[in-house]
Tab-separated table of C-alpha atoms and ligand atoms in Angstrom:
chain	number	residue	atom	x	y	z
M	481	MET	CA	-69.132	76.918	-24.260
M	482	THR	CA	-67.549	74.914	-27.098
M	483	ARG	CA	-64.916	72.444	-25.992
M	484	PHE	CA	-62.452	72.783	-28.859
M	485	ILE	CA	-60.031	75.462	-30.015
M	486	ASP	CA	-57.715	76.017	-32.994
M	487	LEU	CA	-54.507	77.907	-32.306
M	488	HIS	CA	-52.868	77.808	-35.732
M	489	LEU	CA	-54.530	79.589	-38.668
M	490	HIS	CA	-53.264	81.682	-41.580
M	491	THR	CA	-54.796	84.425	-43.720
M	492	THR	CA	-53.874	86.195	-46.954
M	493	CYS	CA	-51.786	88.534	-44.783
M	494	SER	CA	-49.140	85.803	-44.894
M	495	ASP	CA	-49.527	82.746	-47.118
M	496	GLY	CA	-53.138	81.741	-46.496
M	497	ILE	CA	-55.882	81.775	-49.108
M	498	SER	CA	-58.657	83.163	-46.888
M	499	THR	CA	-58.816	86.893	-46.307
M	500	PRO	CA	-59.210	87.901	-42.653
M	501	LYS	CA	-62.924	88.403	-43.292
M	502	GLU	CA	-63.295	84.988	-44.916
M	503	LEU	CA	-61.291	83.314	-42.171
M	504	LEU	CA	-63.499	84.836	-39.498
M	505	SER	CA	-66.558	83.529	-41.290
M	506	GLN	CA	-64.966	80.060	-41.578
M	507	VAL	CA	-64.038	80.147	-37.884
M	508	ARG	CA	-67.617	81.072	-36.998
M	509	HIS	CA	-68.879	78.042	-38.905
M	510	SER	CA	-66.251	75.686	-37.456
M	511	GLY	CA	-67.742	75.782	-33.981
M	512	VAL	CA	-64.442	76.358	-32.153
M	513	GLY	CA	-64.624	78.168	-28.825
M	514	ALA	CA	-61.376	80.124	-29.309
M	515	PHE	CA	-58.885	80.632	-32.112
M	516	SER	CA	-55.610	82.265	-32.942
M	517	VAL	CA	-54.515	83.780	-36.240
M	518	THR	CA	-50.839	82.908	-36.513
M	519	ASP	CA	-49.671	84.480	-39.747
M	520	HIS	CA	-45.970	84.254	-40.541
M	521	ASP	CA	-44.163	87.324	-39.189
M	522	THR	CA	-47.129	89.683	-39.308
M	523	LEU	CA	-49.977	90.841	-37.071
M	524	VAL	CA	-52.000	92.513	-39.826
M	525	GLY	CA	-54.494	89.638	-40.078
M	526	TYR	CA	-54.885	89.449	-36.319
M	527	HIS	CA	-55.689	93.163	-36.065
M	528	ALA	CA	-58.068	93.013	-39.035
M	529	ILE	CA	-60.039	90.164	-37.465
M	530	LYS	CA	-60.043	91.811	-34.055
M	531	GLU	CA	-61.761	94.827	-35.627
M	532	MET	CA	-64.466	92.617	-37.147
M	533	LEU	CA	-65.293	90.587	-34.023
M	534	GLU	CA	-68.832	90.599	-32.733
M	535	PRO	CA	-69.911	89.945	-29.151
M	536	ASN	CA	-70.829	86.276	-29.606
M	537	ASP	CA	-67.796	85.330	-31.658
M	538	PRO	CA	-65.247	82.740	-30.494
M	539	GLU	CA	-62.452	84.259	-28.442
M	540	LEU	CA	-59.518	85.588	-30.512
M	541	ILE	CA	-56.107	84.880	-28.952
M	542	PRO	CA	-53.212	87.144	-30.044
M	543	GLY	CA	-50.860	84.994	-32.118
M	544	ILE	CA	-48.028	84.977	-34.640
M	545	GLU	CA	-45.687	82.406	-36.224
M	546	LEU	CA	-42.158	83.794	-36.155
M	547	SER	CA	-39.388	82.579	-38.459
M	548	ALA	CA	-36.424	81.778	-36.250
M	549	LEU	CA	-33.217	79.798	-36.370
M	550	VAL	CA	-31.838	77.144	-34.093
M	551	ALA	CA	-28.460	75.614	-34.903
M	552	ASP	CA	-28.778	77.045	-38.439
M	553	LYS	CA	-32.040	75.211	-38.961
M	554	ASP	CA	-35.476	76.752	-39.451
M	555	LEU	CA	-37.714	76.929	-36.451
M	556	HIS	CA	-41.280	78.175	-36.549
M	557	LEU	CA	-42.010	79.761	-33.232
M	558	LEU	CA	-45.634	80.360	-32.353
M	559	ALA	CA	-46.375	83.084	-29.833
M	560	TYR	CA	-49.621	83.545	-27.948
M	561	CYS	CA	-51.280	85.879	-25.481
M	562	PHE	CA	-48.715	88.677	-25.929
M	563	ASP	CA	-49.507	92.380	-26.057
M	564	PRO	CA	-50.216	92.888	-29.786
M	565	LEU	CA	-49.221	96.548	-29.491
M	566	HIS	CA	-45.857	95.925	-27.794
M	567	GLU	CA	-43.525	98.382	-29.565
M	568	PRO	CA	-40.280	96.321	-29.722
M	569	LEU	CA	-42.241	93.371	-31.138
M	570	LEU	CA	-43.892	95.577	-33.767
M	571	GLU	CA	-40.532	97.099	-34.719
M	572	ARG	CA	-39.021	93.682	-35.145
M	573	ILE	CA	-41.920	92.544	-37.313
M	574	ASP	CA	-41.627	95.699	-39.416
M	575	ASP	CA	-37.961	95.023	-39.930
M	576	PHE	CA	-38.759	91.441	-40.909
M	577	GLN	CA	-41.290	92.633	-43.453
M	578	GLN	CA	-38.851	95.019	-45.096
M	579	LYS	CA	-36.188	92.339	-45.251
M	580	ARG	CA	-38.642	89.863	-46.740
M	581	ASN	CA	-39.469	92.402	-49.425
M	582	ILE	CA	-35.815	92.813	-50.305
M	583	ARG	CA	-35.372	89.049	-50.312
M	584	GLY	CA	-38.391	88.694	-52.626
M	585	GLN	CA	-36.737	91.126	-55.031
M	586	GLN	CA	-33.490	89.164	-54.873
M	587	ILE	CA	-35.279	85.915	-55.677
M	588	VAL	CA	-37.015	87.541	-58.645
M	589	GLU	CA	-33.673	88.931	-59.878
M	590	ARG	CA	-32.192	85.453	-59.729
M	591	LEU	CA	-35.154	84.055	-61.637
M	592	GLN	CA	-34.710	86.762	-64.262
M	593	SER	CA	-31.019	85.991	-64.608
M	594	LEU	CA	-32.021	82.361	-65.163
M	595	GLY	CA	-34.046	83.621	-68.116
M	596	LEU	CA	-37.537	83.579	-66.613
M	597	LYS	CA	-39.949	86.333	-67.517
M	598	ILE	CA	-41.252	87.433	-64.173
M	599	SER	CA	-41.436	90.861	-62.552
M	600	PHE	CA	-41.377	91.835	-58.902
M	601	ASP	CA	-44.390	94.035	-59.645
M	602	SER	CA	-46.455	90.949	-60.442
M	603	VAL	CA	-45.382	89.334	-57.171
M	604	GLU	CA	-46.248	92.452	-55.203
M	605	LYS	CA	-49.594	92.748	-56.927
M	606	LEU	CA	-50.394	89.148	-56.105
M	607	ALA	CA	-49.253	89.504	-52.484
M	608	ASP	CA	-51.609	92.488	-52.208
M	609	GLY	CA	-49.953	93.920	-49.100
M	610	ALA	CA	-49.163	90.546	-47.495
M	611	VAL	CA	-45.723	89.668	-46.174
M	612	ILE	CA	-43.983	88.438	-49.342
M	613	GLY	CA	-43.111	84.767	-49.280
M	614	ARG	CA	-42.083	82.121	-51.747
M	615	PRO	CA	-45.708	80.987	-52.241
M	616	HIS	CA	-46.494	84.394	-53.758
M	617	ILE	CA	-43.504	84.137	-56.058
M	618	ALA	CA	-44.507	80.602	-57.068
M	619	ARG	CA	-48.028	81.751	-57.861
M	620	ALA	CA	-46.755	84.731	-59.857
M	621	MET	CA	-44.469	82.370	-61.798
M	622	TYR	CA	-47.363	80.055	-62.506
M	623	GLU	CA	-49.702	82.847	-63.561
M	624	SER	CA	-47.104	84.346	-65.890
M	625	GLY	CA	-46.702	80.973	-67.564
M	626	CYS	CA	-43.029	80.431	-66.568
M	627	ILE	CA	-43.879	77.050	-65.104
M	628	SER	CA	-46.647	74.527	-65.532
M	629	SER	CA	-47.421	73.908	-61.867
M	630	TYR	CA	-47.005	75.647	-58.522
M	631	GLU	CA	-44.771	72.834	-57.250
M	632	GLU	CA	-42.442	73.169	-60.209
M	633	ALA	CA	-41.392	76.596	-58.881
M	634	PHE	CA	-40.015	74.906	-55.773
M	635	TYR	CA	-38.378	71.829	-57.175
M	636	LYS	CA	-36.739	73.696	-60.055
M	637	TYR	CA	-36.096	77.213	-58.794
M	638	ILE	CA	-36.987	78.491	-55.362
M	639	GLY	CA	-36.984	75.445	-53.081
M	640	ASN	CA	-34.271	75.396	-50.408
M	641	ASP	CA	-30.878	75.038	-52.127
M	642	LYS	CA	-32.342	75.536	-55.605
M	643	PRO	CA	-30.704	78.150	-57.885
M	644	ALA	CA	-33.006	81.095	-57.128
M	645	TYR	CA	-33.318	80.424	-53.410
M	646	VAL	CA	-32.357	83.239	-51.079
M	647	HIS	CA	-32.297	82.884	-47.313
M	648	LYS	CA	-34.869	84.719	-45.277
M	649	ALA	CA	-33.820	87.053	-42.459
M	650	LYS	CA	-34.429	85.277	-39.183
M	651	ILE	CA	-33.766	85.812	-35.550
M	652	THR	CA	-32.285	83.202	-33.289
M	653	ALA	CA	-34.706	81.143	-31.278
M	654	ARG	CA	-33.314	82.578	-28.080
M	655	GLU	CA	-33.857	86.161	-29.302
M	656	ALA	CA	-37.349	85.324	-30.498
M	657	ILE	CA	-38.295	83.725	-27.174
M	658	LYS	CA	-37.043	86.786	-25.317
M	659	LEU	CA	-38.956	89.100	-27.623
M	660	VAL	CA	-42.163	87.147	-27.004
M	661	HIS	CA	-41.611	87.094	-23.237
M	662	ASP	CA	-40.913	90.841	-23.198
M	663	ALA	CA	-44.257	91.284	-24.968
M	664	GLY	CA	-45.918	89.246	-22.212
M	665	GLY	CA	-46.600	86.134	-24.265
M	666	VAL	CA	-45.729	82.458	-24.382
M	667	ALA	CA	-43.359	80.938	-26.958
M	668	VAL	CA	-44.294	77.599	-28.505
M	669	MET	CA	-42.440	75.367	-30.963
M	670	ALA	CA	-44.664	74.826	-34.015
M	671	HIS	CA	-45.024	71.347	-35.589
M	672	PRO	CA	-41.823	69.831	-34.100
M	673	TYR	CA	-41.764	66.929	-36.551
M	674	ILE	CA	-42.164	68.902	-39.763
M	675	LEU	CA	-38.953	70.845	-39.251
M	676	GLN	CA	-37.106	68.032	-37.448
M	677	MET	CA	-36.986	69.998	-34.247
M	678	VAL	CA	-37.828	67.290	-31.713
M	679	SER	CA	-34.179	66.895	-30.671
M	680	HIS	CA	-33.979	70.632	-29.949
M	681	ILE	CA	-36.883	70.773	-27.516
M	682	GLU	CA	-34.763	70.159	-24.428
M	683	ASP	CA	-32.224	72.891	-25.239
M	684	LEU	CA	-34.932	75.346	-26.189
M	685	ALA	CA	-36.804	74.601	-22.974
M	686	ALA	CA	-33.620	75.644	-21.152
M	687	ASP	CA	-33.686	78.846	-23.238
M	688	GLY	CA	-37.198	79.628	-22.077
M	689	LEU	CA	-39.441	77.849	-24.574
M	690	ASP	CA	-42.862	77.560	-22.928
M	691	GLY	CA	-44.610	74.961	-25.007
M	692	ILE	CA	-44.812	72.629	-27.988
M	693	GLU	CA	-47.465	72.143	-30.630
M	694	VAL	CA	-48.597	68.593	-29.980
M	695	TYR	CA	-51.899	68.423	-31.870
M	696	TYR	CA	-51.166	68.927	-35.562
M	697	PRO	CA	-52.615	67.378	-38.738
M	698	THR	CA	-49.538	65.403	-39.746
M	699	HIS	CA	-48.775	64.032	-36.264
M	700	SER	CA	-49.506	60.335	-35.761
M	701	ASN	CA	-51.001	59.127	-32.500
M	702	GLN	CA	-47.591	57.810	-31.582
M	703	GLU	CA	-45.975	61.197	-32.208
M	704	ILE	CA	-48.692	62.911	-30.206
M	705	SER	CA	-48.110	60.678	-27.230
M	706	TYR	CA	-44.334	61.070	-27.531
M	707	LEU	CA	-44.669	64.865	-27.574
M	708	ASN	CA	-47.091	64.778	-24.661
M	709	ASN	CA	-44.460	62.863	-22.694
M	710	ILE	CA	-41.768	65.388	-23.558
M	711	ALA	CA	-44.080	68.228	-22.554
M	712	ASP	CA	-44.613	66.497	-19.219
M	713	ARG	CA	-40.937	65.883	-18.695
M	714	PHE	CA	-39.866	69.481	-19.377
M	715	ASN	CA	-42.951	71.093	-17.935
M	716	LEU	CA	-44.046	72.575	-21.261
M	717	LEU	CA	-47.443	73.777	-22.384
M	718	VAL	CA	-49.283	71.655	-24.926
M	719	THR	CA	-50.921	73.472	-27.852
M	720	GLY	CA	-52.395	72.535	-31.189
M	721	GLY	CA	-54.127	73.632	-34.327
M	722	SER	CA	-54.856	72.860	-37.954
M	723	ASP	CA	-52.284	75.182	-39.626
M	724	PHE	CA	-55.186	76.064	-41.900
M	725	HIS	CA	-54.128	77.945	-45.034
M	726	GLY	CA	-57.456	77.528	-46.842
M	727	ARG	CA	-55.995	75.536	-49.738
M	728	PRO	CA	-58.722	73.322	-51.149
M	729	GLY	CA	-57.918	69.641	-50.797
M	730	LYS	CA	-54.657	70.340	-48.973
M	731	ASP	CA	-55.534	71.670	-45.566
M	732	SER	CA	-57.201	70.168	-42.531
M	733	ALA	CA	-60.372	71.928	-41.514
M	734	ILE	CA	-60.484	74.577	-38.819
M	735	GLY	CA	-60.973	72.832	-35.468
M	736	SER	CA	-60.023	69.451	-36.966
M	737	GLN	CA	-57.446	68.686	-34.278
M	738	SER	CA	-60.040	68.753	-31.473
M	739	VAL	CA	-57.685	70.679	-29.221
M	740	PRO	CA	-59.357	70.824	-25.794
M	741	ILE	CA	-60.187	74.306	-24.557
M	742	GLU	CA	-58.706	73.446	-21.140
M	743	LEU	CA	-55.232	73.820	-22.681
M	744	LEU	CA	-55.970	77.485	-23.313
M	745	GLU	CA	-56.421	78.153	-19.604
M	746	LYS	CA	-52.924	76.821	-18.936
M	747	ILE	CA	-51.513	79.016	-21.701
M	748	LYS	CA	-53.175	82.057	-20.173
M	749	VAL	CA	-51.874	81.258	-16.692
M	750	CYS	CA	-48.355	80.852	-18.095
M	751	ALA	CA	-48.605	84.218	-19.893
M	752	GLN	CA	-49.778	85.855	-16.682
M	753	THR	CA	-46.771	84.463	-14.839
M	754	ILE	CA	-44.470	85.763	-17.590
M	755	ARG	CA	-46.043	89.228	-17.330
M	756	GLY	CA	-45.684	89.096	-13.563
M	757	ASN	CA	-41.947	88.455	-13.998
M	758	ASN	CA	-41.434	91.262	-16.555
Z	933	AMP	P1	-40.852	81.510	-47.208
Z	933	AMP	O1	-41.351	81.799	-45.822
Z	933	AMP	O2	-40.972	82.696	-48.095
Z	933	AMP	O3	-39.475	80.916	-47.220
Z	933	AMP	O4	-41.841	80.418	-47.835
Z	933	AMP	C1	-42.072	79.229	-47.132
Z	933	AMP	C2	-43.329	78.608	-47.664
Z	933	AMP	O5	-43.105	78.155	-48.985
Z	933	AMP	C3	-43.762	77.380	-46.893
Z	933	AMP	O6	-44.593	77.705	-45.808
Z	933	AMP	C4	-44.535	76.611	-47.956
Z	933	AMP	O7	-45.855	77.126	-48.057
Z	933	AMP	C5	-43.827	76.966	-49.229
Z	933	AMP	N1	-42.864	75.930	-49.618
Z	933	AMP	C6	-41.575	75.792	-49.222
Z	933	AMP	N2	-40.985	74.738	-49.826
Z	933	AMP	C7	-41.929	74.185	-50.622
Z	933	AMP	C8	-41.965	73.069	-51.533
Z	933	AMP	N3	-40.871	72.303	-51.735
Z	933	AMP	N4	-43.121	72.798	-52.190
Z	933	AMP	C9	-44.214	73.569	-52.011
Z	933	AMP	N5	-44.263	74.627	-51.168
Z	933	AMP	C10	-43.139	74.941	-50.485
Z	934	ZN	ZN1	-47.790	79.198	-43.688
Z	935	FE	FE1	-45.106	76.624	-39.724
Z	936	FE	FE1	-48.276	77.812	-39.924
């Protein structure tokens, strides 16, 4: 059995570049022993890959990366080992998807009122059924010639606090944690440093947070050891992954964080305890 896992991967069903089929093939070549597809606010990629699995494939762990709020700040909440058919979770995700669509339309309307020639149709076409996010809008803007680089979309128009930015519907961290627990899964804070969430770990642990993502491409050794200490102190699970989006030259490879497979056993035990308490 392979010793490493990767619990943070994206597909074209959210903002990744690899289709579910391509991701599965990349995972097969990466040599990881288990993996989780954690698309933003959707389980479509997870279900697609589950359908394609063959007997000798690495183990697929149910996963998702939920957009949540804590103290008015963005929190990415990873969930693992939940029941992927849990009705209240699916309803919530559906609702999210509809609201993201509406928000995408609002962003496009703002861009149009700023004089840019871009249509929501082109964004939808590009998203090809995926949950619509700003990366799709940025790509549509680039392809329609409104801007000369993908990044320009963010620093001029759709970055946080820029003129065409519209907030995304989010649930509170507490709500999201409860939703995940009700579905029998564990709730994990994604990349605590990227969203400046380290100072919120203690409060969230009191609200039921089960773990933190310690192994992550941008984390320094010092940050990793600091997070490991916090996990110890608050009795939190330790997880990790590459946050692979398939972008050439930008993303760490699948399995690059050398997350030990032993951590997965602890995650599973925690999920079992949660289910036992439901
Ligand atoms: P959304 O979930 O629709 O708000 O989109 C968030 C995604 O947009 C992030 O995961 C990034 O991929 C991308 N993004 C946000 N801000 C920037 C930025 N300043 N430059 C490039 N990409 C960004
Ligand atoms: Zn993403
Ligand atoms: Fe994230
Ligand atoms: Fe992610």
